[in-house]
Amino acid sequence: MSAVLSIDRPAARSQQLQLNPNPQQKYWFDPPAQRPSIEAERRHRQERLAGAFRLFARFGFAQGLAGHITARDPELTDHFWVNPLGVHFSRIKVSDLLLVNSKGETVIGERPLNKAAFAIHAAIHEYNPKIIAAAHTHSTYGKAWSTLGRKLDTLTQDSCVFHDDHALFDDFTGMVVDESEGLRIAKALGDRKGAILKNHGILTAGPTVEAAAWWYIALDNACHTQLLAEAAGTPHPIDEAVARHTHGQIGGPEGALHAFESLYEGLVEAEPELLL
């Protein structure tokens, strides 16, 4: 005759869920706290800028010596922080960043400056004071889409972020080293969050480093998505009114900030030396 063992688990029986006595719906993030000083804001921008380069390396956006992300200095507002020429995105630390003035002179840092970075970004920062950060690299899908010489269609919910919010710069004349060409790019960009630079690649800009960097990742993804969709058949764009409504829901910098931070937190945990 077999016996059924009865196992007493008093600890398990005593466990109770601790429910919030005042539950509420919360579908939003609390606003980020204001940094307490200019120095704290500068450090925040530097850390996110260094992190953005390393994230771009993870996404495969590093291409030789090409590519740059800038962040306006919060005190010297006609100066911006930028990566030095020749340091791979995956290795950039806060201490590697250069501070460059409106004349293209490096006032902090010893390494060389990418001349194209100055020509493009100095014009963008000067033309639009609301822009805190701008990003441009030679990402594969951004480059591939740029050869078509047209703006993206609004094909998916994600691409609604850029609905009527990106420009086409179709005046490619070679490597951008002339400040006048940088100004033409800045004017084409205007207040939009991104631009397709024909036969060159893509560029994004925003009111925070986090937004500019996340929008670059998202814009390259939108290029990739449309290239795949058109290779497979004839995509059906989203209705104009729906696309405009969805842009209003997801097109702001707040979502971009938190999307970036969700990547940044794991990056810092894995590569804490970027903060040095």
XYZ file of N, CA and C in Angstrom:
828
model
N 0.854 -1.192 0.000
C 0.000 0.000 0.000
C 0.890 1.242 0.000
N 0.598 2.120 -0.925
C 1.445 3.309 -1.021
C 0.889 4.418 -0.143
N 1.779 5.255 0.315
C 1.377 6.375 1.165
C 1.613 7.687 0.428
N 0.750 8.627 0.612
C 0.911 9.953 0.033
C 1.511 10.862 1.089
N 2.695 11.388 0.741
C 3.374 12.247 1.703
C 2.758 13.634 1.685
N 2.522 14.171 2.812
C 2.008 15.529 2.945
C 3.164 16.420 3.388
N 3.535 17.358 2.535
C 4.671 18.229 2.841
C 4.141 19.555 3.344
N 4.540 19.894 4.536
C 4.079 21.144 5.140
C 4.992 22.288 4.696
N 4.409 23.325 4.134
C 5.200 24.488 3.698
C 4.636 25.740 4.379
N 4.888 25.917 5.630
C 4.326 27.070 6.337
C 4.819 28.398 5.774
N 6.089 28.407 5.307
C 6.629 29.665 4.773
C 5.868 30.090 3.531
N 5.555 29.092 2.673
C 4.837 29.407 1.450
C 3.430 29.909 1.766
N 2.782 29.263 2.774
C 1.429 29.664 3.122
C 1.369 31.068 3.703
N 2.472 31.472 4.316
C 2.444 32.763 4.996
C 2.767 33.936 4.069
N 3.240 33.616 2.858
C 3.577 34.693 1.932
C 2.298 35.332 1.394
N 2.267 36.637 1.410
C 1.123 37.362 0.882
C 1.611 38.489 -0.019
N 0.833 38.732 -1.070
C 1.171 39.838 -1.953
C 0.938 41.158 -1.223
N 1.868 42.057 -1.393
C 1.726 43.378 -0.796
C 1.179 44.332 -1.863
N -0.109 44.508 -1.855
C -0.756 45.341 -2.854
C -0.708 46.816 -2.459
N -0.581 47.654 -3.448
C -0.632 49.094 -3.212
C -2.032 49.454 -2.729
N -2.138 50.083 -1.570
C -3.484 50.409 -1.055
C -4.194 51.483 -1.881
N -3.434 52.240 -2.664
C -4.027 53.284 -3.500
C -3.561 53.109 -4.948
N -4.012 52.069 -5.633
C -3.550 51.829 -7.008
C -4.033 52.921 -7.951
N -3.240 53.162 -8.977
C -3.628 54.166 -9.963
C -3.107 53.767 -11.336
N -3.752 54.302 -12.338
C -3.244 54.131 -13.692
C -2.081 55.104 -13.886
N -0.981 54.599 -14.461
C 0.159 55.465 -14.741
C 0.776 55.033 -16.053
N 0.478 55.769 -17.103
C 0.961 55.437 -18.432
C 2.007 56.439 -18.902
N 2.690 57.069 -17.983
C 3.616 58.125 -18.351
C 4.850 58.068 -17.439
N 5.907 58.749 -17.876
C 7.094 58.928 -17.054
C 7.001 60.274 -16.343
N 7.514 60.325 -15.124
C 7.612 61.615 -14.453
C 8.641 62.475 -15.177
N 8.457 63.786 -15.198
C 9.441 64.654 -15.852
C 10.817 64.491 -15.209
N 11.886 64.492 -16.002
C 13.218 64.371 -15.410
C 13.538 65.567 -14.534
N 14.289 65.319 -13.484
C 14.644 66.398 -12.561
C 15.596 67.376 -13.238
N 15.447 68.631 -12.890
C 16.359 69.648 -13.407
C 17.747 69.439 -12.809
N 18.768 69.567 -13.638
C 20.118 69.503 -13.101
C 20.372 70.732 -12.223
N 21.087 70.557 -11.106
C 21.208 71.649 -10.129
C 22.159 72.767 -10.529
N 22.989 72.560 -11.545
C 23.976 73.571 -11.903
C 24.371 73.416 -13.366
N 25.033 74.427 -13.897
C 25.561 74.347 -15.262
C 26.573 73.222 -15.366
N 27.383 73.072 -14.317
C 28.395 72.012 -14.331
C 27.742 70.634 -14.400
N 26.648 70.465 -13.665
C 25.944 69.182 -13.691
C 25.303 68.935 -15.055
N 24.767 69.985 -15.677
C 24.182 69.848 -17.010
C 25.254 69.518 -18.039
N 26.409 70.180 -17.920
C 27.503 69.891 -18.849
C 27.933 68.424 -18.720
N 28.094 67.970 -17.498
C 28.511 66.580 -17.282
C 27.473 65.605 -17.825
N 26.202 65.916 -17.631
C 25.143 65.060 -18.160
C 25.249 64.945 -19.677
N 25.417 66.078 -20.346
C 25.521 66.047 -21.809
C 26.765 65.285 -22.259
N 27.875 65.479 -21.549
C 29.098 64.773 -21.918
C 28.938 63.257 -21.770
N 28.334 62.834 -20.680
C 28.169 61.397 -20.440
C 27.247 60.782 -21.484
N 26.128 61.448 -21.783
C 25.218 60.896 -22.796
C 25.848 60.937 -24.179
N 26.681 61.943 -24.438
C 27.352 62.020 -25.729
C 28.332 60.864 -25.894
N 29.162 60.627 -24.882
C 30.084 59.492 -24.951
C 29.313 58.185 -25.088
N 28.211 58.061 -24.351
C 27.388 56.860 -24.447
C 26.759 56.691 -25.814
N 26.344 57.799 -26.424
C 25.733 57.734 -27.751
C 26.705 57.159 -28.772
N 27.965 57.558 -28.706
C 28.949 57.004 -29.641
C 29.077 55.490 -29.472
N 29.130 55.043 -28.242
C 29.287 53.598 -28.008
C 28.041 52.830 -28.451
N 26.873 53.422 -28.242
C 25.656 52.771 -28.737
C 25.647 52.729 -30.258
N 26.092 53.802 -30.898
C 26.158 53.813 -32.356
C 27.099 52.724 -32.860
N 28.194 52.497 -32.149
C 29.105 51.416 -32.537
C 28.387 50.072 -32.460
N 27.582 49.894 -31.411
C 26.837 48.640 -31.272
C 25.823 48.447 -32.396
N 25.278 49.544 -32.896
C 24.313 49.466 -33.988
C 24.984 49.385 -35.353
N 26.315 49.415 -35.384
C 27.028 49.305 -36.646
C 27.128 50.602 -37.420
N 27.051 51.738 -36.723
C 27.086 53.027 -37.395
C 28.490 53.594 -37.552
N 29.504 52.921 -37.012
C 30.873 53.413 -37.126
C 31.447 52.998 -38.476
N 31.899 53.965 -39.256
C 32.410 53.692 -40.598
C 33.700 54.483 -40.798
N 34.834 53.846 -40.536
C 36.116 54.516 -40.726
C 36.230 55.776 -39.886
N 36.597 56.875 -40.531
C 36.741 58.152 -39.834
C 35.473 58.991 -39.900
N 34.442 58.484 -40.561
C 33.228 59.272 -40.772
C 32.313 59.217 -39.552
N 31.608 60.296 -39.317
C 30.568 60.306 -38.302
C 30.890 61.189 -37.114
N 29.859 61.873 -36.626
C 30.048 62.779 -35.510
C 28.711 63.066 -34.844
N 28.741 63.243 -33.547
C 27.603 63.701 -32.765
C 28.106 64.884 -31.951
N 27.298 65.911 -31.842
C 27.708 67.087 -31.082
C 26.692 67.423 -30.013
N 27.167 68.106 -28.970
C 26.293 68.599 -27.909
C 26.705 70.027 -27.574
N 25.762 70.936 -27.662
C 26.024 72.335 -27.326
C 26.421 72.447 -25.852
N 27.424 73.259 -25.554
C 27.780 73.476 -24.153
C 26.718 74.350 -23.497
N 26.304 74.034 -22.260
C 25.222 74.792 -21.636
C 25.622 76.192 -21.183
N 26.903 76.434 -21.059
C 27.383 77.757 -20.627
C 27.930 78.558 -21.806
N 28.863 77.958 -22.533
C 29.430 78.590 -23.724
C 28.594 78.127 -24.912
N 27.473 78.774 -25.134
C 26.464 78.228 -26.041
C 26.852 78.298 -27.516
N 27.939 79.012 -27.846
C 28.440 78.982 -29.216
C 29.595 77.979 -29.360
N 29.763 77.122 -28.363
C 30.734 76.028 -28.383
C 29.983 74.701 -28.360
N 30.586 73.661 -28.906
C 29.976 72.340 -28.814
C 31.033 71.270 -28.553
N 30.572 70.198 -27.906
C 31.401 69.024 -27.627
C 31.239 68.035 -28.776
N 32.357 67.398 -29.165
C 32.327 66.509 -30.321
C 33.424 65.456 -30.169
N 33.287 64.365 -30.904
C 34.296 63.304 -30.868
C 35.546 63.718 -31.635
N 36.719 63.266 -31.180
C 37.954 63.531 -31.926
C 38.059 62.629 -33.143
N 38.749 63.093 -34.142
C 38.976 62.320 -35.353
C 39.875 61.125 -35.039
N 39.476 59.953 -35.526
C 40.340 58.779 -35.443
C 40.167 57.904 -34.227
N 39.260 58.250 -33.308
C 38.972 57.389 -32.160
C 37.680 56.635 -32.473
N 37.733 55.317 -32.449
C 36.557 54.529 -32.796
C 35.433 54.808 -31.816
N 34.205 54.848 -32.346
C 33.043 55.130 -31.504
C 33.002 54.240 -30.259
N 33.381 52.995 -30.404
C 33.261 52.028 -29.309
C 34.231 52.299 -28.163
N 35.177 53.203 -28.350
C 36.206 53.446 -27.330
C 36.123 54.836 -26.723
N 35.197 55.638 -27.181
C 35.155 57.035 -26.733
C 34.731 57.130 -25.274
N 35.471 57.957 -24.530
C 35.185 58.271 -23.128
C 34.889 59.762 -23.019
N 34.319 60.152 -21.892
C 34.038 61.564 -21.654
C 35.297 62.403 -21.822
N 36.406 61.918 -21.315
C 37.653 62.687 -21.364
C 38.221 62.832 -22.768
N 37.711 62.055 -23.732
C 38.175 62.164 -25.111
C 37.504 63.307 -25.870
N 36.381 63.783 -25.378
C 35.585 64.755 -26.130
C 36.315 66.083 -26.284
N 36.148 66.687 -27.449
C 36.722 67.997 -27.735
C 35.660 69.071 -27.535
N 36.089 70.241 -27.050
C 35.213 71.413 -27.011
C 35.693 72.374 -28.096
N 34.793 72.714 -29.006
C 35.151 73.488 -30.196
C 34.320 74.766 -30.225
N 34.974 75.888 -30.586
C 34.240 77.153 -30.661
C 33.719 77.414 -32.069
N 33.075 78.548 -32.252
C 32.416 78.846 -33.524
C 33.395 79.129 -34.655
N 34.679 79.253 -34.340
C 35.699 79.462 -35.365
C 36.370 78.142 -35.781
N 35.956 77.052 -35.159
C 36.584 75.772 -35.449
C 37.848 75.545 -34.660
N 38.041 76.322 -33.623
C 39.227 76.176 -32.764
C 38.894 75.251 -31.598
N 39.770 74.319 -31.331
C 39.572 73.395 -30.214
C 40.099 74.046 -28.945
N 39.206 74.271 -27.982
C 39.599 74.952 -26.745
C 39.821 73.969 -25.598
N 39.330 72.759 -25.740
C 39.632 71.674 -24.801
C 39.869 70.420 -25.617
N 41.005 69.776 -25.380
C 41.355 68.557 -26.097
C 42.550 68.762 -27.007
N 43.262 67.671 -27.269
C 44.487 67.745 -28.060
C 44.388 67.036 -29.408
N 43.432 66.127 -29.546
C 43.354 65.341 -30.775
C 42.787 66.171 -31.919
N 42.969 65.719 -33.162
C 42.440 66.477 -34.309
C 40.916 66.433 -34.372
N 40.371 67.435 -35.049
C 38.929 67.582 -35.246
C 38.578 67.216 -36.681
N 37.486 66.493 -36.854
C 36.978 66.190 -38.188
C 36.444 67.497 -38.801
N 37.046 67.930 -39.924
C 36.664 69.204 -40.531
C 35.203 69.208 -40.961
N 34.717 68.061 -41.443
C 33.310 67.972 -41.838
C 32.390 68.127 -40.631
N 32.829 67.620 -39.478
C 32.025 67.768 -38.262
C 31.828 69.240 -37.945
N 32.896 70.025 -38.075
C 32.758 71.454 -37.805
C 31.867 72.127 -38.847
N 32.106 71.837 -40.128
C 31.352 72.509 -41.194
C 29.853 72.264 -41.066
N 29.468 71.041 -40.708
C 28.040 70.707 -40.607
C 27.458 71.188 -39.289
N 28.094 70.822 -38.193
C 27.478 71.038 -36.887
C 27.546 72.483 -36.421
N 28.627 73.190 -36.744
C 28.709 74.595 -36.341
C 27.548 75.371 -36.960
N 27.259 75.074 -38.233
C 26.162 75.764 -38.909
C 24.817 75.406 -38.291
N 24.609 74.139 -37.978
C 23.342 73.703 -37.391
C 23.118 74.371 -36.036
N 24.164 74.373 -35.190
C 24.017 74.963 -33.858
C 23.833 76.477 -33.922
N 24.494 77.116 -34.871
C 24.349 78.567 -34.987
C 23.000 78.945 -35.586
N 22.549 78.199 -36.574
C 21.313 78.547 -37.280
C 20.089 78.345 -36.406
N 20.100 77.317 -35.551
C 18.919 77.013 -34.740
C 19.322 76.878 -33.267
N 19.140 77.923 -32.469
C 19.547 77.879 -31.050
C 18.811 76.826 -30.231
N 17.655 76.338 -30.730
C 16.898 75.331 -29.977
C 17.545 73.949 -30.061
N 18.432 73.758 -31.027
C 19.082 72.462 -31.184
C 20.227 72.345 -30.184
N 20.157 71.330 -29.343
C 21.216 71.055 -28.369
C 22.199 70.034 -28.922
N 21.713 69.083 -29.702
C 22.577 68.006 -30.198
C 22.199 67.641 -31.617
N 23.199 67.177 -32.360
C 22.971 66.716 -33.730
C 23.856 65.510 -33.991
N 23.360 64.594 -34.811
C 24.077 63.341 -35.083
C 24.093 63.060 -36.574
N 25.256 62.648 -37.062
C 25.398 62.246 -38.465
C 26.486 61.189 -38.563
N 26.167 60.055 -39.163
C 27.171 59.046 -39.473
C 26.859 58.499 -40.863
N 27.686 57.574 -41.307
C 27.470 56.948 -42.610
C 26.903 55.542 -42.413
N 25.763 55.465 -41.735
C 25.115 54.180 -41.485
C 24.659 53.560 -42.807
N 24.687 52.252 -42.888
C 24.449 51.555 -44.153
C 23.063 51.840 -44.728
N 22.012 51.700 -43.910
C 20.662 51.857 -44.439
C 20.342 53.321 -44.726
N 20.885 54.216 -43.914
C 20.720 55.635 -44.196
C 21.380 56.020 -45.505
N 22.583 55.511 -45.729
C 23.268 55.783 -47.001
C 22.490 55.202 -48.179
N 22.051 53.951 -48.023
C 21.334 53.301 -49.128
C 20.075 54.083 -49.484
N 19.297 54.480 -48.472
C 18.073 55.226 -48.761
C 18.400 56.583 -49.380
N 19.480 57.222 -48.946
C 19.802 58.559 -49.441
C 20.052 58.581 -50.945
N 20.448 57.452 -51.517
C 20.729 57.419 -52.960
C 19.462 57.537 -53.794
N 18.295 57.325 -53.181
C 17.034 57.409 -53.920
C 16.570 58.851 -54.097
N 17.156 59.754 -53.322
C 16.848 61.169 -53.504
C 15.434 61.559 -53.162
N 14.829 60.920 -52.157
C 13.474 61.286 -51.741
C 13.291 61.049 -50.253
N 12.282 61.695 -49.716
C 11.986 61.504 -48.299
C 11.319 60.145 -48.087
N 11.286 59.711 -46.838
C 10.640 58.450 -46.488
C 9.125 58.584 -46.541
N 8.454 57.493 -46.890
C 7.011 57.411 -46.735
C 6.701 57.003 -45.295
N 5.495 57.277 -44.856
C 5.087 56.880 -43.507
C 4.431 55.518 -43.602
N 5.227 54.471 -43.381
C 4.755 53.107 -43.606
C 4.351 52.378 -42.335
N 4.914 52.764 -41.203
C 4.664 52.037 -39.957
C 4.412 53.019 -38.817
N 3.942 52.470 -37.710
C 3.761 53.315 -36.524
C 5.066 53.990 -36.138
N 6.163 53.236 -36.154
C 7.452 53.817 -35.767
C 7.863 54.960 -36.680
N 7.609 54.816 -37.976
C 8.033 55.872 -38.900
C 7.158 57.115 -38.804
N 6.033 57.025 -38.094
C 5.210 58.217 -37.866
C 5.967 59.286 -37.069
N 6.996 58.871 -36.347
C 7.838 59.835 -35.630
C 8.387 60.883 -36.593
N 8.628 60.488 -37.840
C 9.235 61.380 -38.827
C 8.226 61.899 -39.857
N 6.939 61.670 -39.607
C 5.936 62.123 -40.563
C 5.933 63.641 -40.661
N 6.183 64.157 -41.857
C 6.254 65.597 -42.090
C 7.240 66.260 -41.132
N 8.252 65.502 -40.725
C 9.208 65.992 -39.725
C 10.638 65.600 -40.100
N 10.875 65.424 -41.394
C 12.243 65.258 -41.876
C 12.350 65.892 -43.256
N 13.568 66.299 -43.594
C 13.798 67.067 -44.808
C 14.650 66.268 -45.786
N 14.691 66.761 -47.017
C 15.589 66.214 -48.036
C 16.573 67.300 -48.441
N 17.859 67.011 -48.312
C 18.913 67.906 -48.800
C 19.507 67.231 -50.030
N 19.211 67.778 -51.208
C 19.566 67.081 -52.448
C 20.686 67.777 -53.225
N 21.563 68.472 -52.488
C 22.610 69.260 -53.130
C 23.993 68.715 -52.769
N 24.226 67.436 -53.092
C 25.517 66.826 -52.756
C 26.610 67.367 -53.674
N 27.703 67.871 -53.076
C 28.822 68.399 -53.862
C 30.158 67.817 -53.418
N 30.116 66.705 -52.696
C 31.337 66.104 -52.182
C 31.393 66.226 -50.671
N 32.516 65.860 -50.092
C 32.692 65.934 -48.640
C 32.417 67.351 -48.150
N 31.649 67.464 -47.068
C 31.248 68.781 -46.567
C 32.387 69.377 -45.744
N 33.124 70.286 -46.350
C 34.192 70.995 -45.632
C 33.996 72.499 -45.723
N 33.061 72.927 -46.565
C 32.760 74.344 -46.744
C 31.632 74.735 -45.797
N 31.841 75.781 -45.016
C 30.830 76.195 -44.047
C 29.529 76.627 -44.723
N 29.610 77.100 -45.979
C 28.389 77.506 -46.672
C 27.496 76.312 -46.955
N 28.100 75.150 -47.211
C 27.291 73.952 -47.421
C 26.661 73.501 -46.114
N 27.403 73.646 -45.018
C 26.833 73.349 -43.712
C 25.614 74.199 -43.435
N 25.670 75.476 -43.842
C 24.532 76.364 -43.637
C 23.348 75.937 -44.486
N 23.587 75.468 -45.704
C 22.491 74.999 -46.550
C 21.827 73.761 -45.936
N 22.637 72.884 -45.344
C 22.074 71.725 -44.643
C 21.231 72.186 -43.456
N 21.763 73.145 -42.690
C 21.036 73.655 -41.523
C 19.701 74.264 -41.932
N 19.685 75.005 -43.026
C 18.439 75.618 -43.493
C 17.456 74.571 -43.984
N 17.957 73.544 -44.672
C 17.072 72.468 -45.133
C 16.466 71.726 -43.945
N 17.267 71.503 -42.906
C 16.798 70.815 -41.697
C 15.750 71.654 -40.977
N 16.025 72.926 -40.785
C 15.092 73.807 -40.092
C 14.784 73.324 -38.686
N 13.502 73.241 -38.357
C 13.064 72.776 -37.038
C 12.722 71.283 -37.032
N 12.999 70.602 -38.130
C 12.669 69.177 -38.201
C 13.677 68.350 -37.411
N 13.311 67.104 -37.125
C 14.188 66.257 -36.327
C 15.183 65.463 -37.154
N 15.020 65.449 -38.480
C 15.943 64.662 -39.287
C 16.023 65.159 -40.715
N 17.057 64.698 -41.419
C 17.225 65.051 -42.821
C 17.859 63.884 -43.564
N 17.419 63.704 -44.794
C 18.060 62.779 -45.722
C 19.043 63.607 -46.557
N 20.316 63.298 -46.469
C 21.339 63.993 -47.248
C 21.610 63.140 -48.482
N 21.114 63.585 -49.625
C 21.177 62.776 -50.838
C 22.604 62.322 -51.148
N 22.744 61.018 -51.442
C 24.032 60.396 -51.777
C 25.059 60.505 -50.657
N 24.576 60.700 -49.441
C 25.488 60.927 -48.315
C 25.083 60.113 -47.084
N 23.851 60.285 -46.632
C 23.412 59.574 -45.436
C 22.286 60.318 -44.756
N 22.179 60.149 -43.450
C 21.107 60.779 -42.688
C 21.678 61.588 -41.538
N 20.843 62.495 -41.029
C 21.243 63.384 -39.939
C 20.029 63.633 -39.068
N 20.244 63.725 -37.767
C 19.158 64.068 -36.850
C 19.618 65.153 -35.891
N 18.660 65.848 -35.304
C 18.961 66.900 -34.339
C 17.816 66.994 -33.350
N 18.103 67.480 -32.140
C 17.053 67.565 -31.154
C 17.416 68.423 -29.967
N 16.484 68.565 -29.025
C 16.672 69.428 -27.865
C 17.479 68.789 -26.744
N 17.839 67.521 -26.903
C 18.713 66.836 -25.944
C 19.619 65.890 -26.720
N 20.713 65.486 -26.082
C 21.576 64.472 -26.695
C 20.794 63.180 -26.879
N 20.000 62.838 -25.866
C 19.245 61.594 -25.913
C 18.300 61.557 -27.112
N 17.593 62.670 -27.339
C 16.635 62.704 -28.441
C 17.337 62.613 -29.788
N 18.387 63.394 -29.990
C 19.089 63.373 -31.271
C 19.647 61.983 -31.562
N 20.207 61.336 -30.536
C 20.801 60.011 -30.735
C 19.735 58.957 -30.998
N 18.661 58.962 -30.206
C 17.603 57.960 -30.435
C 16.946 58.154 -31.787
N 16.703 59.404 -32.170
C 16.078 59.649 -33.462
C 16.969 59.191 -34.605
N 18.282 59.254 -34.418
C 19.166 58.726 -35.471
C 18.963 57.211 -35.597
N 18.952 56.524 -34.465
C 18.724 55.078 -34.482
C 17.390 54.764 -35.147
N 16.360 55.549 -34.797
C 15.023 55.317 -35.340
C 14.938 55.665 -36.823
N 15.638 56.710 -37.252
C 15.590 57.098 -38.663
C 16.306 56.060 -39.518
N 17.430 55.554 -39.050
C 18.109 54.502 -39.802
C 17.228 53.256 -39.891
N 16.515 52.959 -38.807
C 15.599 51.822 -38.816
C 14.454 52.033 -39.799
N 13.956 53.272 -39.884
C 12.886 53.569 -40.839
C 13.384 53.403 -42.275
N 14.621 53.819 -42.530
C 15.209 53.613 -43.857
C 15.311 52.124 -44.174
N 15.786 51.356 -43.203
C 15.928 49.910 -43.366
C 14.569 49.274 -43.656
N 13.561 49.673 -42.886
C 12.224 49.108 -43.041
C 11.661 49.378 -44.433
N 11.794 50.608 -44.909
C 11.223 50.920 -46.223
C 12.004 50.241 -47.346
N 13.320 50.122 -47.202
C 14.091 49.388 -48.202
C 13.615 47.942 -48.292
N 13.385 47.306 -47.146
C 12.893 45.927 -47.134
C 11.492 45.840 -47.733
N 10.624 46.776 -47.349
C 9.244 46.738 -47.820
C 9.173 46.920 -49.336
N 9.947 47.843 -49.869
C 9.908 48.084 -51.312
C 10.570 46.943 -52.083
N 11.550 46.278 -51.460
C 12.157 45.116 -52.112
C 11.175 43.950 -52.179
N 10.253 43.883 -51.198
C 9.302 42.776 -51.142
C 8.058 43.008 -51.986
N 7.717 44.276 -52.226
C 6.492 44.546 -52.974
C 6.183 46.024 -53.006
N 4.899 46.348 -52.939
C 4.450 47.742 -52.976
C 3.847 48.097 -51.623
N 4.571 48.830 -50.793
C 4.057 49.156 -49.456
C 2.839 50.072 -49.525
N 1.997 50.002 -48.503
C 0.813 50.843 -48.390
C 1.053 51.868 -47.282
N 1.256 53.121 -47.621
C 1.495 54.138 -46.592
C 0.291 54.323 -45.669
N 0.560 54.831 -44.486
C -0.492 55.156 -43.528
C -1.228 56.404 -43.994
N -2.531 56.417 -43.778
C -3.356 57.564 -44.129
C -2.798 58.842 -43.494
N -2.848 59.930 -44.234
C -2.272 61.212 -43.791
C -2.790 61.639 -42.426
N -4.083 61.604 -42.228
C -4.651 62.049 -40.957
C -4.207 61.155 -39.804
N -4.171 59.855 -40.047
C -3.730 58.917 -39.000
C -2.245 59.114 -38.707
N -1.456 59.307 -39.761
C -0.019 59.516 -39.575
C 0.234 60.786 -38.769
N -0.504 61.836 -39.083
C -0.330 63.100 -38.355
C -0.741 62.937 -36.894
N -1.838 62.232 -36.658
C -2.290 61.984 -35.280
C -1.261 61.162 -34.509
N -0.720 60.127 -35.137
C 0.260 59.259 -34.469
C 1.550 60.016 -34.198
N 1.941 60.877 -35.129
C 3.120 61.717 -34.887
C 2.939 62.553 -33.630
N 1.735 63.074 -33.434
C 1.465 63.844 -32.232
C 1.550 63.013 -30.963
N 1.297 61.716 -31.097
C 1.356 60.822 -29.935
C 2.776 60.409 -29.582
N 3.619 60.153 -30.590
C 4.931 59.539 -30.326
C 6.103 60.350 -30.857
N 5.838 61.522 -31.430
C 6.912 62.263 -32.081
C 7.689 63.212 -31.200
N 7.339 63.316 -29.922
C 8.010 64.273 -29.040
C 9.322 63.767 -28.484
N 10.124 64.661 -27.908
C 11.441 64.273 -27.393
C 11.399 63.463 -26.105
N 10.263 63.475 -25.393
C 10.214 62.758 -24.116
C 10.365 61.256 -24.322
N 9.607 60.705 -25.270
C 9.727 59.273 -25.541
C 11.113 58.911 -26.026
N 11.704 59.787 -26.848
C 13.058 59.537 -27.347
C 14.058 59.502 -26.203
N 13.880 60.400 -25.235
C 14.780 60.434 -24.083
C 14.751 59.106 -23.333
N 13.549 58.608 -23.053
C 13.446 57.377 -22.270
C 13.871 56.154 -23.082
N 13.651 56.183 -24.391
C 14.126 55.084 -25.237
C 15.650 55.027 -25.211
N 16.282 56.185 -25.295
C 17.745 56.238 -25.218
C 18.224 55.752 -23.852
N 17.589 56.248 -22.797
C 18.033 55.889 -21.444
C 17.927 54.381 -21.198
N 16.937 53.733 -21.803
C 16.795 52.288 -21.608
C 18.000 51.535 -22.174
N 18.637 52.087 -23.200
C 19.857 51.508 -23.758
C 21.082 51.954 -22.967
N 21.082 53.206 -22.557
C 22.240 53.801 -21.887
C 22.534 53.123 -20.543
N 21.488 52.783 -19.801
C 21.689 52.186 -18.483
C 22.481 50.882 -18.571
N 22.107 50.023 -19.510
C 22.836 48.769 -19.676
C 24.237 48.990 -20.200
N 24.403 50.008 -21.049
C 25.723 50.320 -21.582
C 26.683 50.721 -20.471
N 26.254 51.607 -19.595
C 27.116 52.065 -18.499
C 27.469 50.904 -17.571
N 26.506 50.029 -17.329
C 26.774 48.861 -16.487
C 27.840 47.966 -17.111
N 27.787 47.795 -18.440
C 28.741 46.920 -19.122
C 30.069 47.607 -19.405
N 30.039 48.926 -19.624
C 31.251 49.653 -20.016
C 31.390 50.932 -19.188
N 31.596 50.810 -17.879
C 31.636 51.998 -17.010
C 32.802 52.939 -17.319
N 33.808 52.456 -18.029
C 34.963 53.313 -18.336
C 34.591 54.471 -19.269
N 33.441 54.401 -19.923
C 33.053 55.501 -20.808
C 32.885 56.798 -20.032
N 32.652 56.702 -18.716
C 32.431 57.890 -17.878
C 33.727 58.560 -17.457
N 34.864 57.947 -17.741
C 36.152 58.497 -17.308
C 36.525 59.731 -18.114
